[in-house]
Coordinates of C-alpha atoms in Angstrom, one line a residue:
M23 CA 18.3 26.2 -3.3
D24 CA 15.7 29.4 -2.2
M25 CA 12.2 28.2 -1.7
K26 CA 11.3 31.0 -3.5
K27 CA 12.7 29.4 -6.9
V28 CA 11.1 26.4 -6.7
N29 CA 8.7 25.5 -8.7
P30 CA 5.8 23.4 -6.8
N31 CA 5.0 21.5 -9.3
L32 CA 8.3 20.1 -10.3
T33 CA 8.7 19.1 -6.5
L34 CA 5.4 17.7 -6.5
L35 CA 6.4 15.8 -10.0
A36 CA 10.0 14.6 -7.8
L37 CA 7.9 13.2 -5.0
A38 CA 5.7 11.5 -7.6
I39 CA 8.1 9.8 -9.2
S40 CA 9.7 8.4 -6.2
A41 CA 5.9 7.1 -5.1
F42 CA 6.1 5.1 -8.3
G43 CA 8.9 3.8 -7.6
I44 CA 8.0 3.2 -3.8
G45 CA 4.8 1.5 -5.3
S46 CA 5.7 -0.2 -7.7
T47 CA 8.3 -2.4 -5.9
E48 CA 5.3 -3.1 -2.8
F49 CA 3.1 -5.4 -5.2
I50 CA 5.7 -6.5 -7.5
S51 CA 6.0 -9.9 -6.5
V52 CA 2.5 -10.7 -7.1
G53 CA 2.8 -11.3 -10.8
L54 CA 6.1 -12.7 -10.2
L55 CA 5.2 -15.5 -7.9
P56 CA 5.1 -18.6 -10.0
L57 CA 8.5 -17.0 -11.4
I58 CA 9.8 -16.7 -8.0
S59 CA 8.6 -20.4 -7.1
S60 CA 10.6 -22.2 -9.9
S61 CA 13.6 -20.4 -9.6
M62 CA 14.0 -20.4 -6.0
G63 CA 12.5 -24.0 -6.0
V64 CA 10.3 -22.8 -3.0
S65 CA 6.1 -23.1 -3.0
I66 CA 3.9 -20.6 -4.2
S67 CA 2.9 -20.0 -0.8
S68 CA 6.6 -19.5 0.3
A69 CA 7.1 -17.4 -2.7
G70 CA 4.0 -15.1 -1.3
L71 CA 6.4 -14.2 1.8
T72 CA 7.8 -11.7 -0.8
V73 CA 4.8 -9.7 0.0
S74 CA 3.9 -10.5 3.5
I75 CA 7.6 -9.7 4.6
Y76 CA 7.3 -6.2 2.7
A77 CA 4.4 -5.4 4.6
L78 CA 6.2 -6.3 7.8
G79 CA 9.2 -4.1 7.5
V80 CA 6.4 -1.1 6.1
M81 CA 4.6 -1.9 9.5
V82 CA 8.0 -1.2 11.5
G83 CA 9.4 1.1 9.6
A84 CA 6.7 3.7 9.6
P85 CA 5.8 4.6 13.0
V86 CA 9.5 3.1 14.4
L87 CA 12.1 4.7 11.9
T88 CA 9.9 8.1 11.2
T89 CA 10.6 8.6 15.0
M90 CA 14.2 7.8 15.1
T91 CA 14.4 10.1 12.2
S92 CA 12.3 12.7 12.9
K93 CA 14.6 15.5 13.4
M94 CA 16.6 15.1 10.4
N95 CA 16.4 17.7 7.5
R96 CA 13.8 16.6 5.2
K97 CA 15.7 16.7 1.9
N98 CA 18.7 14.8 3.6
L99 CA 15.8 12.0 4.9
L100 CA 14.4 11.9 1.6
L101 CA 17.7 11.0 -0.4
L102 CA 19.0 8.8 1.8
V103 CA 15.1 6.7 2.2
M104 CA 15.2 6.5 -1.3
L105 CA 19.2 5.4 -1.2
V106 CA 18.3 2.8 1.0
F107 CA 15.1 2.1 -1.2
L108 CA 17.9 0.9 -4.0
I109 CA 20.6 -1.3 -2.3
G110 CA 17.0 -3.3 -1.2
N111 CA 15.9 -3.9 -4.8
L112 CA 19.4 -4.3 -5.8
V113 CA 20.1 -7.1 -3.0
S114 CA 16.6 -8.5 -4.4
A115 CA 17.9 -8.7 -8.0
F116 CA 20.8 -10.2 -7.4
A117 CA 19.4 -12.4 -4.2
V118 CA 21.2 -15.9 -4.7
S119 CA 18.9 -17.7 -1.9
F120 CA 15.5 -17.3 -0.9
G121 CA 16.7 -15.6 2.2
M122 CA 18.5 -12.9 0.3
L123 CA 15.9 -12.0 -1.3
L124 CA 13.9 -11.8 1.4
T125 CA 16.7 -9.3 3.4
G126 CA 16.5 -6.9 0.7
R127 CA 12.2 -6.9 0.7
V128 CA 12.8 -6.0 4.2
V129 CA 15.5 -3.6 3.3
A130 CA 13.2 -1.8 0.9
A131 CA 10.3 -1.9 2.8
F132 CA 11.9 0.2 5.5
A133 CA 12.5 2.9 3.0
H134 CA 8.6 2.6 2.2
G135 CA 7.6 3.2 5.7
I136 CA 9.7 6.6 6.1
F137 CA 9.1 7.9 3.0
M138 CA 5.0 7.4 3.3
S139 CA 5.3 9.3 6.9
I140 CA 7.5 12.5 5.1
A141 CA 6.9 12.9 1.4
S142 CA 3.0 14.3 2.6
V143 CA 4.8 16.2 4.6
I144 CA 7.1 17.6 2.1
A145 CA 4.3 17.9 -0.6
A146 CA 2.6 20.2 1.6
D147 CA 5.5 22.2 2.7
V148 CA 6.1 23.5 -0.7
V149 CA 2.7 25.2 -1.8
H150 CA 0.4 27.6 -0.3
P151 CA -1.8 26.0 3.2
S152 CA -5.2 26.1 0.8
K153 CA -3.3 23.7 -1.6
R154 CA -2.3 21.3 0.8
A155 CA -4.7 18.6 0.6
S156 CA -4.7 18.3 -3.9
A157 CA -0.7 18.8 -3.3
I158 CA -0.6 15.1 -1.1
A159 CA -3.1 14.2 -3.2
V160 CA -0.7 14.9 -6.5
M161 CA 1.9 12.9 -4.2
F162 CA 0.0 10.0 -4.0
T163 CA -0.9 9.8 -8.0
G164 CA 2.7 7.9 -8.3
L165 CA 1.1 5.1 -5.7
T166 CA -1.8 4.8 -8.2
V167 CA 0.0 4.8 -11.5
A168 CA 2.3 2.2 -10.1
T169 CA -0.9 0.4 -9.4
V170 CA -2.2 0.4 -13.2
T171 CA 1.4 0.5 -14.9
G172 CA 4.6 -0.5 -12.5
V173 CA 3.6 -3.6 -11.3
P174 CA 2.0 -5.1 -14.4
L175 CA 5.0 -3.3 -16.6
G176 CA 7.3 -5.2 -14.5
T177 CA 5.4 -8.6 -14.7
F178 CA 5.6 -8.5 -18.2
I179 CA 9.7 -7.6 -17.8
G180 CA 9.8 -10.7 -15.6
Q181 CA 8.6 -12.8 -18.2
L182 CA 10.2 -11.7 -20.9
F183 CA 13.6 -12.0 -19.4
G184 CA 13.0 -13.5 -15.4
W185 CA 12.4 -11.9 -12.3
R186 CA 15.2 -10.2 -11.1
M187 CA 15.2 -7.6 -14.6
S188 CA 12.0 -6.7 -12.8
F189 CA 13.6 -5.9 -9.6
L190 CA 16.4 -3.7 -11.7
F191 CA 13.6 -2.0 -13.4
I192 CA 12.5 -0.9 -10.0
V193 CA 16.1 0.2 -9.1
A194 CA 15.8 2.5 -12.5
I195 CA 12.9 4.0 -11.4
G196 CA 14.6 4.9 -8.1
M197 CA 17.9 6.4 -9.7
I198 CA 15.7 8.7 -11.7
A199 CA 13.7 9.3 -8.4
I200 CA 17.2 10.0 -6.3
I201 CA 18.3 12.6 -9.3
A202 CA 15.1 13.9 -9.4
N203 CA 14.8 14.9 -5.6
F204 CA 18.1 16.0 -5.6
F205 CA 17.6 18.8 -8.2
L206 CA 13.6 19.7 -7.7
V207 CA 13.3 19.1 -3.5
P208 CA 14.2 22.2 -1.9
K209 CA 17.0 22.2 0.9
N210 CA 15.4 24.6 3.3
L211 CA 12.2 22.8 4.3
S212 CA 10.2 24.1 7.6
N213 CA 12.2 21.5 10.3
A214 CA 9.9 18.6 11.8
S215 CA 8.5 18.6 14.8
S216 CA 10.1 15.9 17.0
I217 CA 8.2 12.7 17.6
S218 CA 8.2 10.8 20.7
F219 CA 7.7 6.8 21.2
K220 CA 5.5 8.3 24.2
S221 CA 2.9 9.0 21.4
I222 CA 2.3 5.5 20.0
G223 CA 1.1 4.3 23.9
Q224 CA -1.0 6.9 24.3
L225 CA -2.7 6.2 20.9
L226 CA -3.0 2.3 21.7
V227 CA -5.2 3.0 24.7
N228 CA -7.5 4.9 23.1
K229 CA -10.7 2.8 21.7
K230 CA -11.8 4.8 19.5
I231 CA -8.4 4.5 17.3
V232 CA -7.5 0.9 18.2
M233 CA -11.1 0.3 16.4
V234 CA -10.0 2.0 13.9
L235 CA -6.6 0.6 13.6
L236 CA -7.9 -3.0 13.3
M237 CA -10.7 -1.8 10.4
T238 CA -7.6 -0.9 8.5
A239 CA -6.1 -4.0 9.1
F240 CA -9.1 -6.4 8.7
G241 CA -10.8 -4.4 6.2
Y242 CA -8.0 -3.5 3.7
G243 CA -5.9 -6.9 4.2
G244 CA -9.2 -9.2 3.7
T245 CA -8.6 -8.2 -0.2
F246 CA -4.9 -9.8 0.3
V247 CA -5.5 -13.2 0.9
V248 CA -6.7 -13.2 -3.3
Y249 CA -5.1 -10.6 -4.3
T250 CA -1.2 -12.0 -3.6
Y251 CA -2.1 -15.1 -5.5
L252 CA -3.7 -13.1 -8.2
S253 CA -1.7 -14.5 -11.4
P254 CA -1.8 -18.7 -10.3
M255 CA -6.0 -17.8 -9.8
F256 CA -5.6 -16.3 -13.2
S257 CA -3.8 -19.3 -14.3
N258 CA -6.3 -22.1 -12.9
M259 CA -9.1 -19.8 -14.9
G260 CA -7.0 -20.7 -18.1
Y261 CA -5.7 -17.5 -19.0
S262 CA -2.0 -17.5 -20.4
T263 CA 1.0 -15.7 -18.9
S264 CA 0.5 -12.6 -21.8
M265 CA -3.3 -12.3 -20.9
I266 CA -2.2 -12.4 -17.2
V267 CA -0.3 -9.3 -17.6
I268 CA -3.2 -7.4 -19.6
L269 CA -5.4 -8.5 -16.7
L270 CA -3.5 -6.7 -13.9
I271 CA -3.0 -3.7 -16.0
I272 CA -7.3 -3.4 -16.4
Y273 CA -7.5 -4.4 -12.6
G274 CA -4.8 -1.2 -11.5
V275 CA -7.6 0.7 -13.6
M276 CA -10.4 -0.6 -11.4
V277 CA -8.2 0.3 -8.3
A278 CA -7.4 3.8 -9.6
I279 CA -11.2 4.4 -10.4
G280 CA -12.5 3.2 -7.0
N281 CA -9.5 4.9 -4.9
T282 CA -10.5 8.2 -6.6
I283 CA -14.4 7.9 -6.1
G284 CA -13.6 6.3 -2.6
G285 CA -11.9 9.8 -1.3
H286 CA -15.1 11.6 -2.6
F287 CA -17.8 9.9 -0.5
A288 CA -15.6 9.4 2.4
N289 CA -15.1 13.5 2.5
E290 CA -17.8 13.9 4.9
R291 CA -18.8 11.0 6.7
P292 CA -15.6 8.7 6.8
A293 CA -17.4 5.9 8.8
K294 CA -20.7 5.8 7.2
A295 CA -18.6 5.6 4.0
L296 CA -16.1 2.8 5.2
F297 CA -19.4 0.4 6.3
V298 CA -21.1 0.8 3.0
M299 CA -17.7 0.1 0.8
F300 CA -16.2 -3.1 3.3
S301 CA -19.7 -4.3 3.0
L302 CA -19.6 -4.3 -0.5
Q303 CA -16.1 -5.8 -0.9
G304 CA -17.5 -8.4 1.5
I305 CA -20.5 -9.0 -1.0
T306 CA -17.7 -8.8 -3.7
L307 CA -15.3 -11.7 -2.0
L308 CA -17.8 -13.9 -1.2
L309 CA -19.6 -14.0 -4.5
L310 CA -15.8 -14.8 -5.9
Q311 CA -15.6 -18.2 -3.6
F312 CA -18.3 -19.1 -6.0
T313 CA -17.1 -18.3 -9.6
S314 CA -13.4 -18.2 -9.7
T315 CA -13.9 -21.3 -11.4
N316 CA -15.8 -19.8 -14.3
A317 CA -13.1 -18.0 -16.7
I318 CA -15.4 -14.9 -17.4
L319 CA -17.6 -14.5 -14.5
G320 CA -14.6 -15.1 -12.3
L321 CA -13.0 -12.6 -13.9
I322 CA -16.0 -10.4 -13.7
T323 CA -16.0 -10.5 -10.0
I324 CA -12.2 -9.9 -9.7
M325 CA -12.4 -7.1 -11.4
L326 CA -15.3 -5.9 -9.0
M327 CA -12.8 -6.9 -6.2
G328 CA -10.1 -4.6 -7.6
F329 CA -12.9 -1.4 -7.6
F330 CA -13.6 -1.7 -3.9
A331 CA -10.1 -2.8 -2.9
F332 CA -8.8 0.4 -2.3
M333 CA -12.1 2.6 -2.0
N334 CA -11.3 2.7 1.7
V335 CA -7.6 4.1 1.8
S336 CA -8.3 7.6 1.9
G337 CA -11.5 7.3 4.2
L338 CA -9.3 5.3 6.5
Q339 CA -6.3 7.8 6.9
L340 CA -8.8 10.4 7.0
Y341 CA -10.9 8.9 9.9
V342 CA -7.9 8.0 12.2
V343 CA -6.7 11.7 11.7
Q344 CA -10.2 13.1 12.2
L345 CA -9.8 11.3 15.1
A346 CA -6.4 11.5 16.8
E347 CA -7.5 15.6 16.3
R348 CA -10.9 15.1 18.4
Y349 CA -8.8 12.8 21.2
L350 CA -4.9 13.4 20.8
P351 CA -3.7 16.4 18.8
E352 CA -0.1 16.3 19.2
T353 CA 0.1 13.0 18.2
V354 CA -1.6 13.1 14.4
S355 CA 1.5 12.5 12.7
M356 CA 2.4 9.3 14.8
A357 CA -1.7 8.6 14.4
S358 CA -0.9 8.5 10.3
A359 CA 2.2 6.7 10.8
L360 CA 0.3 3.9 12.7
N361 CA -2.6 3.9 10.1
I362 CA 0.3 3.2 7.6
S363 CA 1.2 0.5 9.6
A364 CA -2.5 -1.2 10.1
F365 CA -2.3 -0.9 6.4
N366 CA 0.8 -3.1 5.9
I367 CA -0.5 -5.6 8.7
G368 CA -3.7 -5.9 6.7
I369 CA -1.3 -7.2 3.3
A370 CA 1.1 -9.0 5.6
L371 CA -1.6 -11.2 7.4
G372 CA -3.8 -11.2 4.3
A373 CA -0.8 -12.7 2.5
F374 CA 0.3 -14.8 5.2
I375 CA -3.4 -16.5 5.7
G376 CA -3.6 -16.8 1.6
G377 CA -0.8 -18.9 1.5
L378 CA -1.4 -21.3 4.4
V379 CA -5.0 -21.4 2.3
T380 CA -3.6 -22.3 -0.6
E381 CA -1.1 -25.0 0.6
Y382 CA -3.0 -26.5 2.9
I383 CA -6.9 -26.2 1.9
G384 CA -6.5 -25.1 -1.6
L385 CA -5.9 -21.7 -3.5
S386 CA -10.3 -21.6 -4.7
Y387 CA -10.9 -20.8 -0.6
T388 CA -8.8 -17.7 -0.6
P389 CA -12.4 -15.6 -1.0
I390 CA -14.3 -17.2 1.9
V391 CA -11.3 -16.6 4.0
G392 CA -10.7 -13.0 2.6
F393 CA -14.9 -12.2 2.9
L394 CA -13.9 -13.2 7.1
M395 CA -11.3 -10.9 7.3
V396 CA -13.4 -8.3 5.5
F397 CA -16.5 -9.2 7.7
I398 CA -14.9 -8.5 11.0
A399 CA -14.2 -4.5 10.0
I400 CA -17.8 -4.6 8.7
I401 CA -18.8 -5.2 12.4
L402 CA -16.3 -2.6 13.8
T403 CA -17.5 -0.3 11.5
F404 CA -21.1 -0.8 12.2
Y405 CA -20.4 -0.1 16.0
M406 CA -18.0 3.0 14.6
K407 CA -20.5 4.8 12.6
K408 CA -22.9 5.6 15.4
D409 CA -20.4 7.6 16.7
K410 CA -21.0 11.3 15.7

């Protein structure tokens, strides 16, 4: 396909559809935990491993698999990634054991890790240099829309037809994405630059970059101590299963609004903006500890939690790239991939800790533990924001 004949908007649409599928599968099991728990005969906290094990898969997949595939043709790699994504979700849909379900989640997660590393590059490659940031933002709308509609819709399908159909719903999205990528993404994209494992070591001995990675893991991950177990928390508040779907949609809308606003405020001085964002999220989690037993106050607090939950994403990604450009400019791509890993370390850690708290202390104590994780990020950000 000739680059000159490619409509960049259609290419971005294909990437956004792929991102929608990727985003939907990442958190799909959040709304399905009670169903998976009952069907597989495991506890709610064990069912929560479907979230944390996925995050661990992305954590490994982002830097390691990105490095291993860095010299592949980008379009071919994109198609291969989406095929692996399909296989992982098919394995999950037809899992005959909980272990097989977790295996499918890991396979899909590997695809996620590579997709996030290459999709932004492809999006930037098909437009004029002056429009690269906007192109990447368009691609990421797929993830935002997934949070607003994909996860609640998948939950609704699961409640009507069983959780396996939710994964088949994701497979259907993946098939559409593969077709769109095949026809709408050009073949002759610019060659990828080689990425070496050496750059990982260079980044991990840089104190400032490591601190931002820790900020990402604790600040972003603290919310997942609660978010992973949102469905049972809503149930404890007295909301019906059908109402929970609606509440998840509203939560997704709050996430989308917060994500957009957060990106605007983080443009100039990300460290200062992140300090405010983390502080507000910490206060909200602390407040939820006292309101989670009240249907109305708890609901309002959870929606505030959603508003602040993803507000920090663009700021954290921008900050780590800025630091890499300042100190280790040849490692910018790997710095971005490592921060994607840090996001998923946070998800895995938050979901895992939330499971332990739920099983051994009680679901109602997840907010205070989430607050403690975010508080660590607040301290780190307070230190970093003094750096000009």
